């Protein structure tokens, strides 16, 4: 892993891809419609927006369903075994669809493809796959598609390089909210995690490129940006000068986009400077996703997390001091190798102690090539299943308590869509990150609406609209 190179894709290389895109557009056998199937995290969702942007610029239209498209791309995840199995299952199913549409081209990309040996496996076991490429080659889609359309053989490209490509076209899913990647890869090597192996070394985008993107988004009417990175707190390492995540946030705050969020943060890199910026900024939302992973020091040590339970709790205390009422969310793993019942109890107690607004809970999944996969005493499946159920019950109870702090409070909701339960209700997220339902119609989608929270139903808050104060009329005497 140590000899991986970080490559900045040049303007000339991007121009070359535009040239390939023009050639694909002119090909008689090119697909006319596409569908991207996305698995995994926000990073992947944003990569899919880039894939869609490139395909749109090659003259293809988006098909609503994978069965109606000529070109289907599976953008895969491999962080846990179930994500991987689901992706491969669906790729296989598409083989049947091709019998009805012989023009169909099937591509597989993303984290799964970056795993050692996966490209060869695809070539051998999934012969109906036409194109496979890793996360670092995403910007090359026009060239790869050109090569696929020009030959009868499968095109498989996985390079041992970590790239940063600027100026890719992006077809964004939403008009009101947008993702901005600020850094790629991860150097942390938590012992359970495959991400550093498949997403490569940590590398940050130039601050000016990020600010430019944010200004363009503001000009296009975007109200919320979500900054993305595997470990946003270590943003800036390797860039010239003293560039930090806190500094980036300060500069973004000046641009004036109404809402700024970010994920994911590593507790060990959460600086006092960042906490200070959270407390003093105007647009950074009072919410923080701070994965704890476990509540026991010995397990945290074997997870290679570089913090103790007490240090984590201290960061939580500081965050709450700087930003009263801040919304806290987390990720937790149960069934890490060697986890005893007693150690698991420490996870339950930290969940109670912090009082998260929500938590993503996972059963440990051994990933080939990671340190934890070779550890002794892997926890039996039934034990892990029992633990996750108990964890979910404790989290739900403490979540109810934590969320009751909002009742009677005012919140601002960025409306995302019609509520699933009723056509006269809409829902979105409040500034603290909690989902809120309120009376409304389709025309409210994309607006920020002030509400008073009146109740809580199934982990969602219910709000009523607060009428905006009438503009005061200035009468000259
Ligand atoms: N098994 C279970 N959960 C994992 N995560 C990462 N790797 C694994 C694994 N091997 C979880 C962590 C991380 C989240 C994105 O996925 O909690 O924060
Ligand atoms: Fe994986 Fe740890 Fe990096 Fe997060 S910080 S992506 S859990 S290695």
Coordinates of C-alpha atoms and ligand atoms in Angstrom, one line a residue:
X1 CA 0.0 0.0 0.0
X2 CA 2.9 2.4 0.8
X3 CA 3.9 2.9 -2.8
X4 CA 0.6 4.2 -4.0
X5 CA 1.0 7.4 -6.0
X6 CA -1.3 10.4 -5.7
X7 CA -1.9 11.8 -9.2
X8 CA -3.5 15.1 -10.1
X9 CA -5.3 14.6 -13.3
X10 CA -4.2 17.4 -15.7
X11 CA -6.3 19.7 -17.9
X12 CA -4.9 17.9 -20.9
X13 CA -6.0 14.5 -19.6
X14 CA -9.5 15.9 -18.9
X15 CA -9.5 17.3 -22.5
X16 CA -8.6 13.9 -23.8
X17 CA -11.7 12.5 -22.0
X18 CA -13.9 15.2 -23.6
X19 CA -12.5 14.0 -27.0
X20 CA -13.5 10.4 -26.2
X21 CA -16.9 11.6 -25.1
X22 CA -17.4 13.3 -28.5
X23 CA -16.3 10.1 -30.2
X24 CA -18.8 8.0 -28.2
X25 CA -21.6 10.5 -28.9
X26 CA -21.0 9.9 -32.6
X27 CA -21.0 6.1 -32.5
X28 CA -23.9 4.3 -34.0
X29 CA -23.9 1.5 -31.5
X30 CA -23.7 3.7 -28.4
X31 CA -26.3 3.3 -25.7
X32 CA -29.0 6.0 -25.8
X33 CA -30.2 5.6 -22.2
X34 CA -28.5 4.8 -18.9
X35 CA -29.3 3.9 -15.3
X36 CA -26.8 4.1 -12.4
X37 CA -27.5 1.7 -9.4
X38 CA -25.8 3.0 -6.2
X39 CA -24.8 1.1 -3.1
X40 CA -23.1 2.4 0.0
X41 CA -22.3 5.9 1.4
X42 CA -22.7 9.5 0.3
X43 CA -19.3 9.4 -1.4
X44 CA -20.7 6.7 -3.7
X45 CA -23.9 8.7 -4.2
X46 CA -21.8 11.7 -5.3
X47 CA -19.7 9.5 -7.6
X48 CA -22.9 8.4 -9.2
X49 CA -23.8 12.0 -9.8
X50 CA -20.5 12.4 -11.7
X51 CA -21.1 9.2 -13.7
X52 CA -24.5 10.5 -14.7
X53 CA -23.0 13.9 -15.6
X54 CA -20.5 12.3 -18.0
X55 CA -23.2 10.1 -19.5
X56 CA -25.6 13.0 -20.0
X57 CA -22.8 14.9 -21.7
X58 CA -22.4 12.0 -24.1
X59 CA -26.0 12.5 -25.2
X60 CA -27.6 9.7 -23.1
X61 CA -30.9 10.1 -21.2
X62 CA -31.5 8.7 -17.7
X63 CA -33.9 5.7 -17.6
X64 CA -36.1 5.6 -14.6
X65 CA -35.5 1.9 -14.2
X66 CA -32.6 -0.4 -14.8
X67 CA -34.7 -2.7 -17.0
X68 CA -35.4 0.2 -19.4
X69 CA -31.8 1.3 -19.9
X70 CA -29.2 0.3 -22.6
X71 CA -26.4 1.0 -20.2
X72 CA -26.5 0.0 -16.5
X73 CA -23.7 0.9 -14.1
X74 CA -23.5 -0.7 -10.7
X75 CA -21.6 1.6 -8.4
X76 CA -20.7 -0.8 -5.6
X77 CA -19.7 -0.8 -2.0
X78 CA -17.7 -3.4 -0.1
X79 CA -17.6 -2.0 3.4
X80 CA -19.6 -4.9 4.7
X81 CA -20.3 -8.3 3.2
X82 CA -24.0 -7.8 2.7
X83 CA -23.5 -4.7 0.5
X84 CA -21.1 -6.8 -1.7
X85 CA -23.5 -9.7 -2.0
X86 CA -26.4 -7.5 -2.9
X87 CA -24.5 -5.9 -5.7
X88 CA -23.2 -9.1 -7.2
X89 CA -26.8 -10.6 -6.9
X90 CA -28.2 -7.7 -8.9
X91 CA -25.5 -7.8 -11.5
X92 CA -26.3 -11.5 -12.1
X93 CA -30.0 -10.8 -12.3
X94 CA -29.3 -8.3 -15.1
X95 CA -27.9 -11.1 -17.2
X96 CA -31.5 -12.2 -17.8
X97 CA -32.5 -8.7 -18.8
X98 CA -29.9 -8.8 -21.6
X99 CA -31.7 -11.7 -23.2
X100 CA -34.5 -9.3 -24.0
X101 CA -32.2 -6.4 -24.8
X102 CA -29.0 -7.6 -26.5
X103 CA -27.8 -4.0 -26.8
X104 CA -27.5 -3.8 -23.0
X105 CA -24.1 -2.9 -21.6
X106 CA -23.3 -3.8 -18.0
X107 CA -20.6 -2.0 -16.0
X108 CA -19.5 -2.5 -12.5
X109 CA -17.4 0.1 -10.7
X110 CA -16.7 1.5 -7.3
X111 CA -15.1 0.2 -4.1
X112 CA -15.8 -3.5 -4.7
X113 CA -13.7 -3.5 -7.9
X114 CA -10.7 -2.0 -6.1
X115 CA -10.3 -5.1 -3.9
X116 CA -7.3 -7.3 -4.8
X117 CA -8.3 -10.1 -7.2
X118 CA -11.8 -8.7 -7.8
X119 CA -11.1 -7.7 -11.4
X120 CA -9.9 -11.2 -12.3
X121 CA -12.9 -12.7 -10.5
X122 CA -15.2 -10.5 -12.6
X123 CA -13.5 -11.6 -15.8
X124 CA -13.8 -15.3 -14.9
X125 CA -17.1 -15.6 -13.1
X126 CA -19.1 -12.7 -14.5
X127 CA -18.4 -13.0 -18.2
X128 CA -21.5 -11.0 -19.1
X129 CA -20.0 -7.9 -17.5
X130 CA -18.7 -5.6 -20.3
X131 CA -16.8 -3.0 -18.3
X132 CA -15.3 -2.8 -14.8
X133 CA -13.3 0.0 -13.3
X134 CA -12.1 1.2 -9.9
X135 CA -12.8 4.4 -8.1
X136 CA -9.6 6.0 -9.3
X137 CA -10.6 5.5 -12.9
X138 CA -14.0 7.1 -12.7
X139 CA -13.0 10.2 -14.7
X140 CA -12.0 7.9 -17.6
X141 CA -15.6 6.7 -18.2
X142 CA -15.7 8.2 -21.8
X143 CA -12.5 6.5 -22.8
X144 CA -13.5 3.2 -21.2
X145 CA -16.9 3.3 -22.9
X146 CA -15.3 4.0 -26.2
X147 CA -13.1 1.0 -25.8
X148 CA -16.0 -1.2 -24.8
X149 CA -18.0 -0.1 -27.8
X150 CA -15.0 -0.6 -30.1
X151 CA -14.3 -4.2 -29.2
X152 CA -16.0 -7.5 -28.3
X153 CA -13.9 -8.1 -25.2
X154 CA -14.6 -7.0 -21.6
X155 CA -12.7 -3.9 -20.5
X156 CA -11.4 -4.1 -17.0
X157 CA -9.3 -1.3 -15.6
X158 CA -8.0 -1.0 -12.0
X159 CA -5.0 1.1 -11.4
X160 CA -2.8 1.3 -8.3
X161 CA -3.0 5.1 -8.3
X162 CA -5.0 7.6 -6.2
X163 CA -6.3 10.4 -8.4
X164 CA -7.8 13.8 -7.9
X165 CA -9.8 14.9 -11.0
X166 CA -11.3 18.4 -11.1
X167 CA -14.0 19.8 -13.4
X168 CA -16.0 16.6 -14.0
X169 CA -19.5 17.2 -15.1
X170 CA -22.0 16.5 -12.3
X171 CA -25.7 15.7 -12.7
X172 CA -27.0 16.5 -9.3
X173 CA -29.9 14.7 -7.7
X174 CA -31.2 17.7 -5.9
X175 CA -31.4 21.4 -6.8
X176 CA -31.6 22.7 -3.2
X177 CA -28.9 20.6 -1.6
X178 CA -25.5 19.5 -3.0
X179 CA -22.6 17.3 -2.1
X180 CA -19.0 18.7 -2.4
X181 CA -16.1 16.2 -2.0
X182 CA -13.3 17.9 0.0
X183 CA -10.9 15.0 0.4
X184 CA -10.6 11.4 -0.9
X185 CA -9.2 8.2 0.7
X186 CA -8.2 7.4 4.3
X187 CA -5.0 6.8 6.1
X188 CA -6.4 5.6 9.4
X189 CA -6.5 1.9 8.9
X190 CA -9.0 1.1 11.5
X191 CA -8.4 -2.6 11.9
X192 CA -11.9 -3.7 10.7
X193 CA -12.1 -1.3 7.7
X194 CA -11.5 -1.9 4.0
X195 CA -11.8 1.7 2.9
X196 CA -8.1 2.6 3.0
X197 CA -7.4 -0.3 0.7
X198 CA -10.1 0.5 -1.8
X199 CA -10.3 4.3 -1.7
X200 CA -6.5 4.8 -1.4
X201 CA -4.4 7.3 0.4
X202 CA -5.8 10.4 1.9
X203 CA -5.7 13.4 -0.4
X204 CA -7.3 16.8 -0.2
X205 CA -8.7 19.0 -3.0
X206 CA -7.2 22.5 -3.2
X207 CA -9.2 24.9 -1.1
X208 CA -9.7 27.3 -4.0
X209 CA -11.4 24.6 -6.1
X210 CA -13.8 23.8 -3.2
X211 CA -14.6 27.5 -2.7
X212 CA -15.2 28.0 -6.4
X213 CA -17.6 25.0 -6.5
X214 CA -19.4 26.3 -3.4
X215 CA -19.8 29.8 -5.0
X216 CA -21.2 28.3 -8.2
X217 CA -23.7 26.3 -6.1
X218 CA -24.8 29.3 -4.2
X219 CA -25.3 31.2 -7.5
X220 CA -27.5 28.3 -8.7
X221 CA -29.7 28.6 -5.7
X222 CA -28.4 25.8 -3.6
X223 CA -29.4 26.2 0.1
X224 CA -27.4 23.4 1.7
X225 CA -24.0 21.9 1.0
X226 CA -22.7 18.6 2.5
X227 CA -19.0 18.4 2.6
X228 CA -17.8 14.8 2.0
X229 CA -14.7 12.9 3.0
X230 CA -13.8 9.7 4.8
X231 CA -12.1 11.8 7.5
X232 CA -13.0 15.5 6.9
X233 CA -11.1 16.5 10.0
X234 CA -7.8 15.8 8.5
X235 CA -8.6 17.9 5.4
X236 CA -5.6 20.0 4.3
X237 CA -2.7 17.6 5.1
X238 CA -0.3 17.6 2.1
X239 CA -1.6 20.9 0.8
X240 CA 0.8 23.9 0.7
X241 CA 0.6 26.3 3.7
X242 CA -1.3 25.7 6.9
X243 CA -4.7 24.5 5.6
X244 CA -7.1 23.0 8.0
X245 CA -10.7 21.8 8.0
X246 CA -11.6 24.5 10.5
X247 CA -10.0 27.1 8.1
X248 CA -12.0 25.7 5.2
X249 CA -15.2 25.9 7.1
X250 CA -14.5 29.5 8.0
X251 CA -14.0 30.4 4.4
X252 CA -17.1 28.5 3.3
X253 CA -19.2 30.2 6.0
X254 CA -18.3 33.6 4.4
X255 CA -19.8 32.5 1.1
X256 CA -23.3 32.7 2.6
X257 CA -24.9 29.4 1.7
X258 CA -27.6 29.0 4.3
X259 CA -26.7 25.5 5.5
X260 CA -23.4 23.8 5.7
X261 CA -23.0 20.2 6.9
X262 CA -20.2 17.6 6.7
X263 CA -19.3 14.0 7.2
X264 CA -17.5 11.9 8.4
X265 CA -15.3 13.1 11.3
X266 CA -12.8 11.0 13.2
X267 CA -12.8 11.8 17.0
X268 CA -9.0 11.7 17.2
X269 CA -8.7 14.6 14.7
X270 CA -11.5 16.7 16.1
X271 CA -9.6 19.9 17.0
X272 CA -10.4 22.6 19.5
X273 CA -10.2 25.0 16.6
X274 CA -12.9 23.1 14.8
X275 CA -15.1 23.1 17.9
X276 CA -14.6 26.9 18.1
X277 CA -15.6 27.4 14.5
X278 CA -18.7 25.3 15.0
X279 CA -19.7 27.6 17.9
X280 CA -18.9 30.9 16.1
X281 CA -20.0 30.4 12.5
X282 CA -23.3 31.5 11.0
X283 CA -24.1 28.8 8.5
X284 CA -22.5 25.6 9.9
X285 CA -25.4 23.5 11.2
X286 CA -25.5 22.5 14.8
X287 CA -25.1 18.8 14.1
X288 CA -22.1 16.4 14.2
X289 CA -21.7 12.9 13.1
X290 CA -19.0 11.4 15.4
X291 CA -18.6 7.7 15.0
X292 CA -17.7 6.1 18.3
X293 CA -17.6 2.5 17.0
X294 CA -17.3 1.1 20.5
X295 CA -17.6 2.0 24.2
X296 CA -14.7 -0.2 25.6
X297 CA -11.1 1.0 25.7
X298 CA -9.5 -2.4 24.9
X299 CA -11.7 -2.9 21.9
X300 CA -11.1 0.7 20.7
X301 CA -7.4 0.0 21.0
X302 CA -7.7 -3.2 18.9
X303 CA -9.8 -1.3 16.4
X304 CA -6.8 1.1 16.1
X305 CA -9.0 4.1 16.7
X306 CA -6.5 6.1 18.7
X307 CA -8.8 7.5 21.4
X308 CA -10.3 6.2 24.7
X309 CA -13.8 6.3 25.9
X310 CA -12.9 9.2 28.2
X311 CA -11.3 11.2 25.4
X312 CA -14.4 10.7 23.2
X313 CA -16.7 11.8 25.9
X314 CA -14.5 14.8 26.5
X315 CA -15.0 15.9 22.8
X316 CA -18.7 15.4 23.2
X317 CA -18.7 17.6 26.3
X318 CA -16.7 20.3 24.5
X319 CA -19.0 20.2 21.4
X320 CA -22.1 20.5 23.6
X321 CA -20.5 23.4 25.5
X322 CA -19.7 25.3 22.3
X323 CA -23.0 24.5 20.5
X324 CA -25.7 23.9 23.0
X325 CA -28.4 21.5 21.8
X326 CA -26.1 20.2 19.0
X327 CA -27.5 17.1 17.2
X328 CA -25.1 14.1 17.7
X329 CA -25.2 11.0 15.6
X330 CA -22.8 8.0 15.4
X331 CA -21.7 4.7 14.0
X332 CA -21.4 1.6 16.2
X333 CA -20.0 -1.9 15.5
X334 CA -21.0 -4.9 17.6
X335 CA -19.4 -8.4 17.5
X336 CA -15.8 -7.1 16.9
X337 CA -13.4 -10.1 17.3
X338 CA -13.0 -11.0 21.0
X339 CA -15.8 -8.7 22.2
X340 CA -17.0 -10.1 25.5
X341 CA -20.5 -9.5 27.0
X342 CA -18.9 -7.1 29.5
X343 CA -17.2 -5.1 26.8
X344 CA -20.4 -4.9 24.9
X345 CA -22.1 -3.5 28.0
X346 CA -19.6 -0.6 27.7
X347 CA -21.1 0.2 24.3
X348 CA -24.6 0.2 25.7
X349 CA -23.5 2.5 28.5
X350 CA -21.8 5.0 26.2
X351 CA -25.0 5.1 24.1
X352 CA -27.0 5.9 27.2
X353 CA -24.4 8.4 28.4
X354 CA -24.2 10.4 25.1
X355 CA -27.8 10.3 24.1
X356 CA -27.5 10.3 20.3
X357 CA -30.2 11.6 18.0
X358 CA -29.6 8.6 15.8
X359 CA -27.0 5.8 15.4
X360 CA -26.1 3.6 12.5
X361 CA -25.5 0.1 14.1
X362 CA -23.6 -2.6 12.3
X363 CA -22.6 -6.2 13.0
X364 CA -18.9 -6.6 12.4
X365 CA -18.2 -8.1 9.0
X366 CA -14.7 -9.6 8.4
X367 CA -13.1 -8.0 5.3
X368 CA -10.3 -9.9 3.6
X369 CA -7.0 -8.1 3.9
X370 CA -7.8 -6.1 7.1
X371 CA -6.0 -6.7 10.4
X372 CA -9.2 -7.6 12.3
X373 CA -10.1 -10.4 9.8
X374 CA -7.1 -12.3 11.1
X375 CA -7.8 -11.8 14.8
X376 CA -8.8 -14.8 17.0
X377 CA -12.2 -15.2 18.7
X378 CA -14.5 -14.1 15.9
X379 CA -17.9 -13.6 17.6
X380 CA -20.6 -16.2 16.6
X381 CA -23.4 -14.8 14.4
X382 CA -26.2 -15.6 16.9
X383 CA -24.3 -13.7 19.7
X384 CA -23.7 -10.7 17.4
X385 CA -27.4 -10.7 16.3
X386 CA -28.6 -10.8 19.9
X387 CA -26.2 -7.9 20.8
X388 CA -27.3 -5.7 17.9
X389 CA -30.9 -6.1 18.8
X390 CA -30.2 -5.1 22.4
X391 CA -28.2 -2.2 21.2
X392 CA -31.0 -1.0 18.9
X393 CA -33.5 -1.2 21.8
X394 CA -31.2 0.9 24.1
X395 CA -30.5 3.4 21.3
X396 CA -34.2 3.8 20.5
X397 CA -35.0 4.5 24.1
X398 CA -32.2 7.0 24.5
X399 CA -33.0 8.6 21.2
X400 CA -36.6 9.2 22.4
X401 CA -35.2 11.0 25.5
X402 CA -32.7 13.0 23.4
X403 CA -35.2 14.1 20.9
X404 CA -37.7 15.2 23.4
X405 CA -35.5 18.3 23.9
X406 CA -36.9 19.7 20.6
X407 CA -40.6 19.7 21.7
X408 CA -41.7 23.3 22.0
X409 CA -38.6 24.6 20.2
X410 CA -38.5 26.5 16.9
X411 CA -36.7 24.8 14.0
X412 CA -36.0 25.5 10.3
X413 CA -36.8 22.7 7.9
X414 CA -35.3 22.3 4.4
X415 CA -38.3 20.5 2.8
X416 CA -37.1 17.4 0.9
X417 CA -40.4 15.8 -0.3
X418 CA -43.9 14.8 0.4
X419 CA -44.4 12.8 3.6
X420 CA -44.8 9.1 3.0
X421 CA -47.8 9.0 5.3
X422 CA -50.0 11.8 4.0
X423 CA -50.3 13.9 0.8
X424 CA -51.0 17.1 2.9
X425 CA -47.7 16.8 4.8
X426 CA -44.1 17.3 3.8
X427 CA -40.8 16.4 5.5
X428 CA -37.2 17.4 5.7
X429 CA -34.4 17.9 8.1
X430 CA -34.1 20.5 10.8
X431 CA -30.9 22.4 11.5
X432 CA -29.9 19.8 14.1
X433 CA -30.2 17.0 11.6
X434 CA -33.5 15.4 12.9
X435 CA -36.2 14.6 10.4
X436 CA -39.4 16.8 10.8
X437 CA -42.8 16.4 9.3
X438 CA -45.1 19.5 8.8
X439 CA -48.2 20.5 6.9
X440 CA -47.4 21.4 3.3
X441 CA -47.6 20.7 -0.4
X442 CA -45.3 19.8 -3.3
X443 CA -44.6 23.5 -3.8
X444 CA -42.8 23.7 -0.5
X445 CA -40.1 21.3 -1.7
X446 CA -36.7 23.0 -1.7
X447 CA -37.8 25.8 0.7
X448 CA -36.7 26.4 4.2
X449 CA -39.7 26.7 6.5
X450 CA -39.8 27.7 10.2
X451 CA -41.8 25.4 12.4
X452 CA -42.5 24.9 16.1
X453 CA -42.0 21.3 17.1
X454 CA -45.2 20.0 18.7
X455 CA -44.7 16.2 19.0
X456 CA -42.6 13.2 18.3
X457 CA -43.9 10.2 16.3
X458 CA -41.7 7.1 15.5
X459 CA -38.4 8.9 15.8
X460 CA -39.6 11.8 13.6
X461 CA -40.5 15.2 15.0
X462 CA -43.8 16.8 14.0
X463 CA -44.0 20.6 13.6
X464 CA -46.5 23.3 12.8
X465 CA -45.6 26.2 10.6
X466 CA -44.8 29.5 12.2
X467 CA -46.1 32.4 10.1
X468 CA -43.3 34.6 8.9
X469 CA -43.6 38.1 10.5
X470 CA -45.2 40.5 8.1
X471 CA -42.7 43.0 6.6
X472 CA -43.0 46.2 8.6
X473 CA -44.1 49.1 6.5
X474 CA -42.1 52.2 7.0
X475 CA -44.4 55.3 7.0
X476 CA -42.7 58.6 6.7
X477 CA -44.2 61.4 8.6
Ligands
LIG1 N1 -17.9 -4.4 9.7 C1 -19.0 -3.7 10.2 N2 -19.1 -2.4 10.1 C2 -18.1 -1.7 9.5 N3 -17.9 -0.4 9.2 C3 -16.8 -0.2 8.5 N4 -16.2 -1.4 8.3 C4 -17.0 -2.4 8.9 C5 -16.9 -3.8 9.0 N5 -15.9 -4.4 8.5 C6 -18.9 0.6 9.7 C7 -18.2 1.6 10.6 C8 -18.1 2.9 9.8 C9 -19.3 2.7 8.9 C10 -19.3 3.6 7.6 O1 -19.3 1.4 8.6 O2 -19.1 1.9 11.7 O3 -18.1 4.1 10.5
LIG2 FE1 -12.6 3.2 7.7 FE2 -11.5 4.2 10.0 FE3 -11.0 5.4 7.6 FE4 -13.4 5.6 8.7 S1 -11.5 6.4 9.6 S2 -12.9 5.1 6.5 S3 -13.7 3.5 9.6 S4 -10.3 3.3 8.2

